[in-house]
Coordinates of C-alpha atoms in Angstrom, one line a residue:
Chain A
M610 CA -16.5 17.7 41.6
A611 CA -16.6 16.0 38.2
H612 CA -18.8 18.2 35.7
S613 CA -21.0 16.3 33.4
G614 CA -19.6 17.2 29.5
I615 CA -22.7 18.0 28.1
N616 CA -23.2 21.3 30.3
V617 CA -20.7 22.6 28.7
L618 CA -22.6 23.8 26.0
F619 CA -25.1 25.9 28.1
E620 CA -22.1 27.0 30.5
G621 CA -22.3 31.0 29.5
T622 CA -23.0 32.1 26.1
N623 CA -21.5 28.9 24.7
F624 CA -24.8 28.0 23.2
T625 CA -25.9 31.3 21.6
R626 CA -22.4 31.5 20.1
L627 CA -22.4 28.1 19.0
L628 CA -25.2 29.2 16.9
G629 CA -24.1 32.3 16.0
G630 CA -21.2 30.9 13.9
L631 CA -24.0 28.5 12.5
W632 CA -25.8 31.7 11.6
T633 CA -22.4 32.7 9.6
T634 CA -21.7 29.7 8.2
V635 CA -25.5 29.6 6.8
Q636 CA -25.2 33.3 5.3
I637 CA -21.9 32.2 3.2
A638 CA -23.7 29.1 2.1
A639 CA -26.7 30.6 1.1
V640 CA -25.5 33.6 -0.7
A641 CA -22.6 31.1 -2.7
I642 CA -25.7 29.1 -3.4
I643 CA -27.7 31.9 -5.1
I644 CA -25.0 33.6 -6.9
G645 CA -23.3 29.7 -8.3
L646 CA -27.5 28.5 -9.3
I647 CA -27.5 32.4 -11.5
L648 CA -24.2 32.0 -12.6
G649 CA -24.4 27.9 -13.0
I650 CA -27.8 28.3 -15.1
I651 CA -26.1 30.9 -17.4
L652 CA -22.9 28.9 -18.1
G653 CA -25.2 25.8 -18.5
V654 CA -27.1 27.4 -21.3
L655 CA -23.9 29.0 -23.1
R656 CA -22.5 25.4 -22.8
T657 CA -25.4 24.3 -25.4
F658 CA -24.1 26.8 -28.0
H659 CA -22.0 25.5 -31.0
N660 CA -19.4 28.3 -30.4
P661 CA -16.3 26.1 -29.9
L662 CA -14.1 28.7 -28.1
L663 CA -17.3 29.3 -25.5
R664 CA -17.0 25.8 -25.1
L665 CA -13.6 25.3 -24.3
V666 CA -13.0 28.0 -22.2
L667 CA -16.1 27.1 -20.2
R668 CA -14.8 23.1 -20.2
L669 CA -11.4 24.6 -18.8
Y670 CA -13.4 26.5 -16.0
L671 CA -15.5 23.2 -15.2
E672 CA -12.3 20.8 -15.2
F673 CA -10.2 23.4 -13.2
F674 CA -12.9 23.3 -10.3
R675 CA -13.3 19.5 -10.7
I676 CA -10.1 18.5 -10.3
V677 CA -8.9 21.1 -7.8
P678 CA -10.0 19.9 -4.2
T679 CA -11.7 22.7 -2.4
T680 CA -9.3 22.8 0.5
V681 CA -6.8 23.7 -2.1
L682 CA -9.2 26.1 -4.0
L683 CA -9.8 27.8 -0.6
F684 CA -5.9 28.0 0.2
L685 CA -5.2 29.4 -3.7
F686 CA -7.8 32.3 -3.1
Y687 CA -6.5 32.9 0.3
Y688 CA -2.9 33.3 -0.7
I689 CA -2.9 34.5 -4.4
L690 CA -5.7 36.9 -4.5
P691 CA -3.5 39.4 -1.8
R692 CA -0.4 38.8 -2.3
Q693 CA -0.2 38.4 -6.3
M694 CA -3.6 40.8 -7.2
N695 CA -3.3 42.9 -4.4
I696 CA -7.4 42.2 -3.7
H697 CA -8.2 41.9 0.1
L698 CA -11.3 40.4 0.6
P699 CA -12.3 39.4 4.7
G700 CA -12.7 36.0 5.0
P701 CA -16.2 35.2 4.4
Q702 CA -16.3 37.2 1.4
M703 CA -13.7 35.2 0.2
A704 CA -14.9 31.9 0.7
T705 CA -18.1 32.9 -0.5
L706 CA -16.7 33.4 -3.7
V707 CA -14.9 30.4 -4.0
F708 CA -18.2 28.7 -2.9
A709 CA -19.8 30.4 -5.7
L710 CA -17.5 29.8 -8.4
W711 CA -17.4 26.1 -7.2
M712 CA -21.1 25.9 -7.3
A713 CA -21.5 27.6 -10.8
A714 CA -19.1 25.3 -12.4
E715 CA -20.8 22.1 -11.2
M716 CA -24.2 24.0 -11.7
S717 CA -23.3 24.8 -15.5
D718 CA -22.5 20.8 -16.2
I719 CA -26.0 19.9 -14.5
V720 CA -27.5 22.4 -16.5
R721 CA -25.9 21.5 -19.6
G722 CA -26.3 18.0 -18.9
A723 CA -30.3 18.5 -18.5
L724 CA -30.7 20.6 -21.7
I725 CA -29.4 18.0 -24.1
S726 CA -31.2 15.4 -22.6
V727 CA -34.5 17.1 -23.4
P728 CA -35.8 14.9 -25.9
K729 CA -35.1 16.6 -29.6
H730 CA -38.5 16.5 -30.9
Q731 CA -39.3 19.5 -28.3
R732 CA -36.5 21.4 -29.9
E733 CA -37.6 20.7 -33.2
S734 CA -41.4 21.3 -32.6
G735 CA -40.5 25.0 -31.4
L736 CA -38.0 25.7 -34.0
A737 CA -40.9 24.5 -36.4
I738 CA -43.4 26.3 -35.2
G739 CA -41.4 29.7 -35.5
L740 CA -39.9 30.2 -31.8
S741 CA -36.5 32.4 -31.9
R742 CA -33.5 30.8 -29.6
Y743 CA -34.5 33.1 -26.2
Q744 CA -37.9 31.5 -26.8
L745 CA -37.1 28.3 -27.3
Y746 CA -35.2 28.1 -24.2
R747 CA -36.9 30.3 -22.2
Y748 CA -40.6 28.2 -23.0
I749 CA -39.4 24.8 -24.0
L750 CA -35.9 23.8 -22.8
I751 CA -35.0 25.5 -19.3
P752 CA -38.9 24.4 -18.3
Q753 CA -38.6 20.9 -18.7
A754 CA -34.8 20.7 -17.9
F755 CA -35.5 22.2 -14.5
T756 CA -37.5 19.3 -13.4
L757 CA -34.6 16.6 -14.6
E758 CA -32.0 18.7 -13.1
L759 CA -34.0 19.6 -9.5
P760 CA -32.5 16.3 -7.6
A761 CA -29.1 17.2 -8.4
T762 CA -28.9 20.4 -7.9
I763 CA -30.2 19.9 -4.3
N764 CA -27.7 17.6 -3.7
L765 CA -25.2 19.4 -4.9
I766 CA -26.3 22.2 -2.6
T767 CA -26.6 19.9 0.6
R768 CA -22.5 19.3 -0.6
I769 CA -22.0 23.0 -0.7
I770 CA -23.4 23.5 2.9
K771 CA -21.4 20.1 4.1
T772 CA -18.1 22.2 2.8
T773 CA -18.6 25.3 4.5
S774 CA -16.7 22.9 7.4
L775 CA -13.8 23.9 5.6
L776 CA -14.4 27.4 6.6
M777 CA -11.9 27.4 9.3
L778 CA -9.0 26.7 7.3
I779 CA -9.2 30.1 6.5
S780 CA -9.8 31.4 9.6
V781 CA -13.8 32.2 9.1
M782 CA -15.3 32.1 12.2
D783 CA -17.9 29.5 11.3
V784 CA -19.7 26.9 13.9
I785 CA -16.7 25.2 14.5
N786 CA -13.6 27.5 14.6
I787 CA -16.2 28.7 17.4
G788 CA -16.6 25.3 18.7
Q789 CA -12.7 24.9 18.9
Q790 CA -12.6 28.1 20.9
I791 CA -15.1 26.9 23.3
I792 CA -13.3 23.6 23.6
E793 CA -9.9 25.2 24.8
A794 CA -11.5 27.5 26.8
N795 CA -13.5 24.9 29.2
N796 CA -11.0 22.0 28.6
Q797 CA -10.1 22.3 32.4
H798 CA -13.4 22.3 33.5
Y799 CA -15.2 20.0 30.8
P800 CA -12.2 17.1 29.6
T801 CA -15.3 15.7 27.6
G802 CA -16.6 19.0 26.7
V803 CA -15.2 18.2 23.2
F804 CA -17.8 14.8 22.5
W805 CA -20.5 17.5 23.2
V806 CA -19.1 20.3 21.3
Y807 CA -17.9 18.3 18.0
G808 CA -21.2 16.2 19.1
L809 CA -23.9 19.1 18.6
I810 CA -22.0 20.7 15.4
F811 CA -22.3 17.1 13.9
L812 CA -26.0 17.0 14.9
L813 CA -26.5 20.7 13.3
Y814 CA -25.0 19.6 10.1
F815 CA -27.3 17.0 10.1
L816 CA -30.3 18.8 10.5
I817 CA -29.7 21.2 7.9
D818 CA -29.0 18.8 5.3
Y819 CA -31.2 15.6 5.8
P820 CA -34.4 17.4 4.7
L821 CA -32.6 18.5 1.7
S822 CA -31.5 15.0 1.0
W823 CA -34.4 13.8 1.6
W824 CA -36.3 15.8 -0.5
A825 CA -34.2 15.4 -3.6
N826 CA -34.7 11.4 -2.6
R827 CA -38.2 11.7 -3.0
L828 CA -38.2 13.8 -6.2
E829 CA -36.2 11.5 -8.0
Q830 CA -37.9 7.9 -6.9
K831 CA -41.3 9.9 -8.4
R832 CA -39.0 10.3 -11.2
M833 CA -38.2 7.0 -11.5
E834 CA -41.9 5.9 -10.9
N835 CA -42.9 8.1 -13.7
I836 CA -40.5 6.7 -16.4
N837 CA -41.4 3.1 -15.5
D838 CA -45.0 3.6 -15.4
Chain B
M913 CA 7.8 31.6 -9.6
N914 CA 11.4 30.6 -8.1
W915 CA 12.0 27.3 -9.9
E916 CA 15.0 26.5 -7.2
I917 CA 12.6 26.6 -4.6
I918 CA 10.3 23.8 -6.4
K919 CA 13.3 21.6 -6.8
Q920 CA 14.3 21.9 -3.3
S921 CA 10.9 21.1 -2.1
L922 CA 9.9 18.2 -4.5
P923 CA 11.3 14.8 -2.4
M924 CA 8.7 16.6 0.8
F925 CA 6.0 16.8 -2.1
Q926 CA 6.8 13.1 -3.5
K927 CA 6.0 11.8 0.2
G928 CA 2.9 13.6 0.1
F929 CA 2.3 12.6 -3.0
E930 CA 2.7 8.4 -1.9
L931 CA 0.9 9.1 1.2
T932 CA -2.1 10.6 -0.6
L933 CA -2.3 7.8 -2.9
Y934 CA -1.9 5.0 -0.4
L935 CA -4.3 6.4 2.1
S936 CA -7.3 7.0 -1.1
L937 CA -6.4 3.6 -2.5
V938 CA -6.9 1.7 0.7
G939 CA -10.2 4.2 1.7
I940 CA -11.5 3.2 -2.2
I941 CA -10.7 -0.2 -1.3
G942 CA -12.4 0.1 1.6
S943 CA -15.5 2.1 0.6
I944 CA -16.3 -0.3 -2.4
I945 CA -16.5 -2.9 0.0
V946 CA -18.8 -1.0 2.6
G947 CA -20.8 0.3 0.0
L948 CA -21.2 -3.1 -2.1
A949 CA -22.1 -4.7 1.2
S950 CA -24.6 -2.1 2.1
S951 CA -26.2 -2.1 -1.0
L952 CA -26.6 -5.9 -1.1
I953 CA -28.6 -5.9 2.3
K954 CA -30.6 -3.1 0.8
Y955 CA -31.5 -5.3 -2.3
F956 CA -31.8 -8.6 -0.4
K957 CA -34.4 -6.5 2.2
I958 CA -32.1 -8.3 4.9
P959 CA -34.2 -7.5 8.1
V960 CA -33.0 -5.1 10.8
L961 CA -29.3 -4.6 9.0
Q962 CA -31.4 -3.0 6.3
R963 CA -32.3 -0.7 9.1
I964 CA -29.0 0.0 9.6
V965 CA -27.6 0.3 6.9
A966 CA -30.3 2.8 5.7
I967 CA -29.7 4.7 9.0
Y968 CA -25.5 4.7 8.6
V969 CA -26.2 6.1 4.5
E970 CA -28.0 8.8 5.7
I971 CA -25.6 9.7 8.6
S972 CA -22.8 9.7 6.3
R973 CA -23.7 11.5 3.7
N974 CA -25.3 14.4 5.7
T975 CA -22.4 15.4 7.3
P976 CA -18.9 16.6 6.6
L977 CA -15.7 14.8 6.6
L978 CA -14.3 17.4 8.6
I979 CA -16.4 16.8 11.5
Q980 CA -16.4 13.2 11.2
L981 CA -12.5 13.2 11.6
F982 CA -12.7 15.9 14.4
F983 CA -15.2 13.3 16.3
L984 CA -13.1 10.4 15.6
Y985 CA -9.6 12.1 16.4
Y986 CA -10.5 14.9 19.3
A987 CA -13.8 13.5 20.7
F988 CA -13.2 10.0 20.6
P989 CA -10.0 10.0 23.2
A990 CA -12.1 12.2 25.2
I991 CA -14.3 8.8 26.0
G992 CA -11.1 6.9 26.3
I993 CA -10.9 5.6 22.4
K994 CA -7.3 6.5 21.3
I995 CA -7.0 6.3 17.5
S996 CA -3.9 7.5 15.3
A997 CA -3.8 10.0 12.7
Q998 CA -3.7 8.3 9.7
L999 CA -6.4 5.1 11.0
C1000 CA -8.9 8.3 11.7
G1001 CA -8.2 9.6 8.2
I1002 CA -8.9 6.0 6.5
I1003 CA -11.8 4.9 8.9
G1004 CA -13.2 8.5 8.2
L1005 CA -12.5 8.2 4.4
I1006 CA -14.5 4.5 4.3
F1007 CA -17.2 6.1 6.6
L1008 CA -18.0 8.8 4.0
G1009 CA -17.2 6.4 0.6
G1010 CA -19.0 3.7 1.7
S1011 CA -22.3 5.2 1.6
Y1012 CA -21.4 6.7 -1.6
M1013 CA -20.6 3.7 -3.0
A1014 CA -23.4 2.2 -2.0
S1015 CA -25.9 4.8 -3.4
G1016 CA -24.2 3.8 -6.5
F1017 CA -24.5 0.4 -6.6
T1018 CA -28.1 0.9 -5.4
G1019 CA -28.9 3.4 -8.3
G1020 CA -27.5 0.8 -10.9
F1021 CA -29.6 -2.0 -9.4
N1022 CA -32.4 0.4 -9.5
G1023 CA -31.9 1.2 -13.2
V1024 CA -32.5 -2.0 -14.6
K1025 CA -35.6 -2.3 -16.6
K1026 CA -38.7 -3.6 -14.9
N1027 CA -39.6 -5.9 -18.3
Q1028 CA -35.8 -7.4 -17.8
I1029 CA -36.9 -8.6 -14.2
E1030 CA -40.4 -9.7 -15.1
S1031 CA -39.0 -11.6 -17.9
G1032 CA -37.1 -13.5 -15.4
K1033 CA -39.7 -14.3 -13.3
A1034 CA -41.6 -15.2 -16.5
I1035 CA -39.3 -17.7 -17.3
G1036 CA -39.3 -19.1 -13.6
L1037 CA -36.0 -17.6 -12.0
N1038 CA -36.2 -17.9 -8.3
N1039 CA -34.8 -14.5 -6.3
W1040 CA -31.4 -15.6 -6.3
Q1041 CA -31.0 -16.2 -9.7
L1042 CA -32.8 -13.4 -10.6
A1043 CA -29.9 -11.3 -9.3
R1044 CA -27.2 -13.1 -10.4
Y1045 CA -28.3 -13.8 -14.4
V1046 CA -30.6 -10.6 -14.7
V1047 CA -30.3 -7.6 -11.9
F1048 CA -26.6 -7.5 -11.0
P1049 CA -24.5 -8.1 -14.3
Q1050 CA -26.8 -5.2 -15.6
G1051 CA -27.1 -3.2 -12.7
F1052 CA -23.0 -3.5 -12.0
A1053 CA -22.4 -2.1 -16.1
L1054 CA -25.1 1.1 -14.8
S1055 CA -23.3 1.6 -12.0
V1056 CA -19.8 2.5 -13.0
P1057 CA -20.0 6.2 -14.1
A1058 CA -21.7 6.6 -10.1
L1059 CA -18.3 4.7 -8.8
A1060 CA -15.9 6.5 -11.1
A1061 CA -17.4 9.7 -9.6
N1062 CA -17.0 8.6 -6.2
I1063 CA -13.4 7.5 -6.9
I1064 CA -12.3 10.8 -8.1
F1065 CA -14.5 12.9 -5.2
L1066 CA -12.9 10.7 -2.4
I1067 CA -9.0 11.4 -3.8
K1068 CA -10.1 15.0 -3.4
E1069 CA -11.5 14.5 -0.1
T1070 CA -8.4 13.1 1.3
S1071 CA -7.2 16.5 1.2
I1072 CA -9.0 17.5 4.1
F1073 CA -6.8 15.0 6.4
T1074 CA -4.4 18.3 6.1
V1075 CA -6.9 19.6 9.3
I1076 CA -5.5 16.2 11.6
A1077 CA -2.2 16.6 10.7
I1078 CA -1.5 13.7 8.5
P1079 CA 1.1 14.8 6.2
E1080 CA -0.1 14.2 2.7
L1081 CA -0.2 16.4 -0.1
T1082 CA -2.4 19.3 0.8
N1083 CA -0.8 19.4 4.7
T1084 CA 2.8 19.2 2.8
A1085 CA 2.0 22.2 0.9
M1086 CA 0.6 23.7 3.9
D1087 CA 3.4 22.6 6.3
L1088 CA 6.1 24.6 3.5
I1089 CA 4.0 27.6 3.4
G1090 CA 3.9 27.8 7.2
L1091 CA 7.9 27.4 7.2
Y1092 CA 9.1 29.6 4.0
Y1093 CA 6.2 31.7 3.1
N1094 CA 6.9 30.6 -0.2
S1095 CA 3.0 30.6 -1.3
N1096 CA 3.0 30.5 -4.9
E1097 CA 5.5 28.2 -5.9
Y1098 CA 4.2 25.3 -3.0
L1099 CA 0.5 25.9 -4.0
F1100 CA 1.6 25.4 -7.7
V1101 CA 3.3 22.1 -7.1
L1102 CA 0.1 21.1 -5.1
V1103 CA -2.1 21.8 -7.7
I1104 CA -0.2 19.8 -10.2
A1105 CA 0.4 17.0 -7.8
Y1106 CA -3.4 16.6 -7.8
A1107 CA -3.7 17.3 -11.3
I1108 CA -1.2 14.6 -11.9
I1109 CA -3.1 11.9 -10.3
L1110 CA -6.4 13.2 -11.1
I1111 CA -6.1 13.8 -14.9
P1112 CA -5.2 10.7 -16.1
L1113 CA -7.6 8.6 -13.7
S1114 CA -10.1 10.8 -15.0
I1115 CA -9.2 10.1 -18.5
I1116 CA -9.3 6.4 -17.3
L1117 CA -12.7 6.2 -16.0
T1118 CA -14.2 8.1 -18.8
F1119 CA -13.2 5.7 -21.1
L1120 CA -14.5 2.9 -18.9
E1121 CA -17.7 3.6 -18.7
K1122 CA -17.8 4.1 -22.4
R1123 CA -16.5 0.4 -22.7
V1124 CA -19.2 -1.0 -19.9
R1125 CA -21.9 0.9 -21.6
Y1126 CA -21.7 -2.2 -24.5
G1127 CA -22.6 -4.7 -21.5
T1128 CA -25.9 -3.1 -20.2
F1129 CA -28.6 -4.4 -22.0
G1130 CA -30.5 -3.2 -25.6
N1131 CA -27.5 -0.5 -26.4

């Protein structure tokens, strides 16, 4: 009897396995995003200082992560860390490291851009009432930069989440890798199973990313309205 | 680092390099066409099509290219549609890039100052004249930075084509590593190859952004 392809999702433990894979994906993304946010804010603040050497180093760091595609970054870490530096990290941890460093690089540029677009008189007023540099950043620049940078930050987070789809390339048991296993194991009974498994993964990614980008859009629209008023 | 190994691998990398450039070029041109069409549909609020474009943009922007490619390459044959790997890559890249370009153009059009549009209406321009003489010239100039960023982004995304075995740069390197195990050398060439494409391009695009800024009104 011909099986309907969609049933492949509910055969045995397939569905819970897929969700388990999704959980791995989400964990890696979440930890990388948190580390990347914190590191990115620190680096972004440092990039507004006037130390030329510091700025050069941080700029090179950003450009490296900008130019090398994420796929290649993953492979670089995957091959070079163990063979050259004798650092043996399990796949998920290594992927977290790569995504965190990438997020930090991109985030530092967003933070820097927002900090330098806070109106100049704000900074000068702060200095005029005798704030120290720490106080200036803590009470004047960072709070105002935060609203400016929020939409871009949320968009960056959606990009990180989408890029976790590359985890399968370095053999992490993420949702796609498990999906492939399920497809291969059930190919005989469910020739159209591939359509449903990839369809479900497609949907899962959409369900995670869509609310975030909707939120970013709304914030951006509000900001545009405020500017135009 | 063994230079002999690098030298021997160069002819293969050259092929991958050309394929990456070719696929990127086709993908970028296609993305700009799809993106421009989508943003015009949105700008002129064409009924029905406007909704389709909105749905397309959300689906394309919120799902990874890798899954889009897997869907095209592995899932479509299961329902009887067979497409070659390279065509899948191009379709996938345009599907992804079209929505990014559309957002870039739309962002530019929306960035045109309200007083410009009101002034245009005040001197009696109709909707088409307003678009043609006021919104588009300024909107295109404003959208250049976003388009430039998208071009770089799309070129980098071609590295994902390796998952459906298109022999572009990344796939060439992975193949060579699989065969000969000299990961340092091949990864080195790979990074250099992307740098050769992307560094000059990003310098040119930054220059273009600066030039085009003179085109925006009031600067």
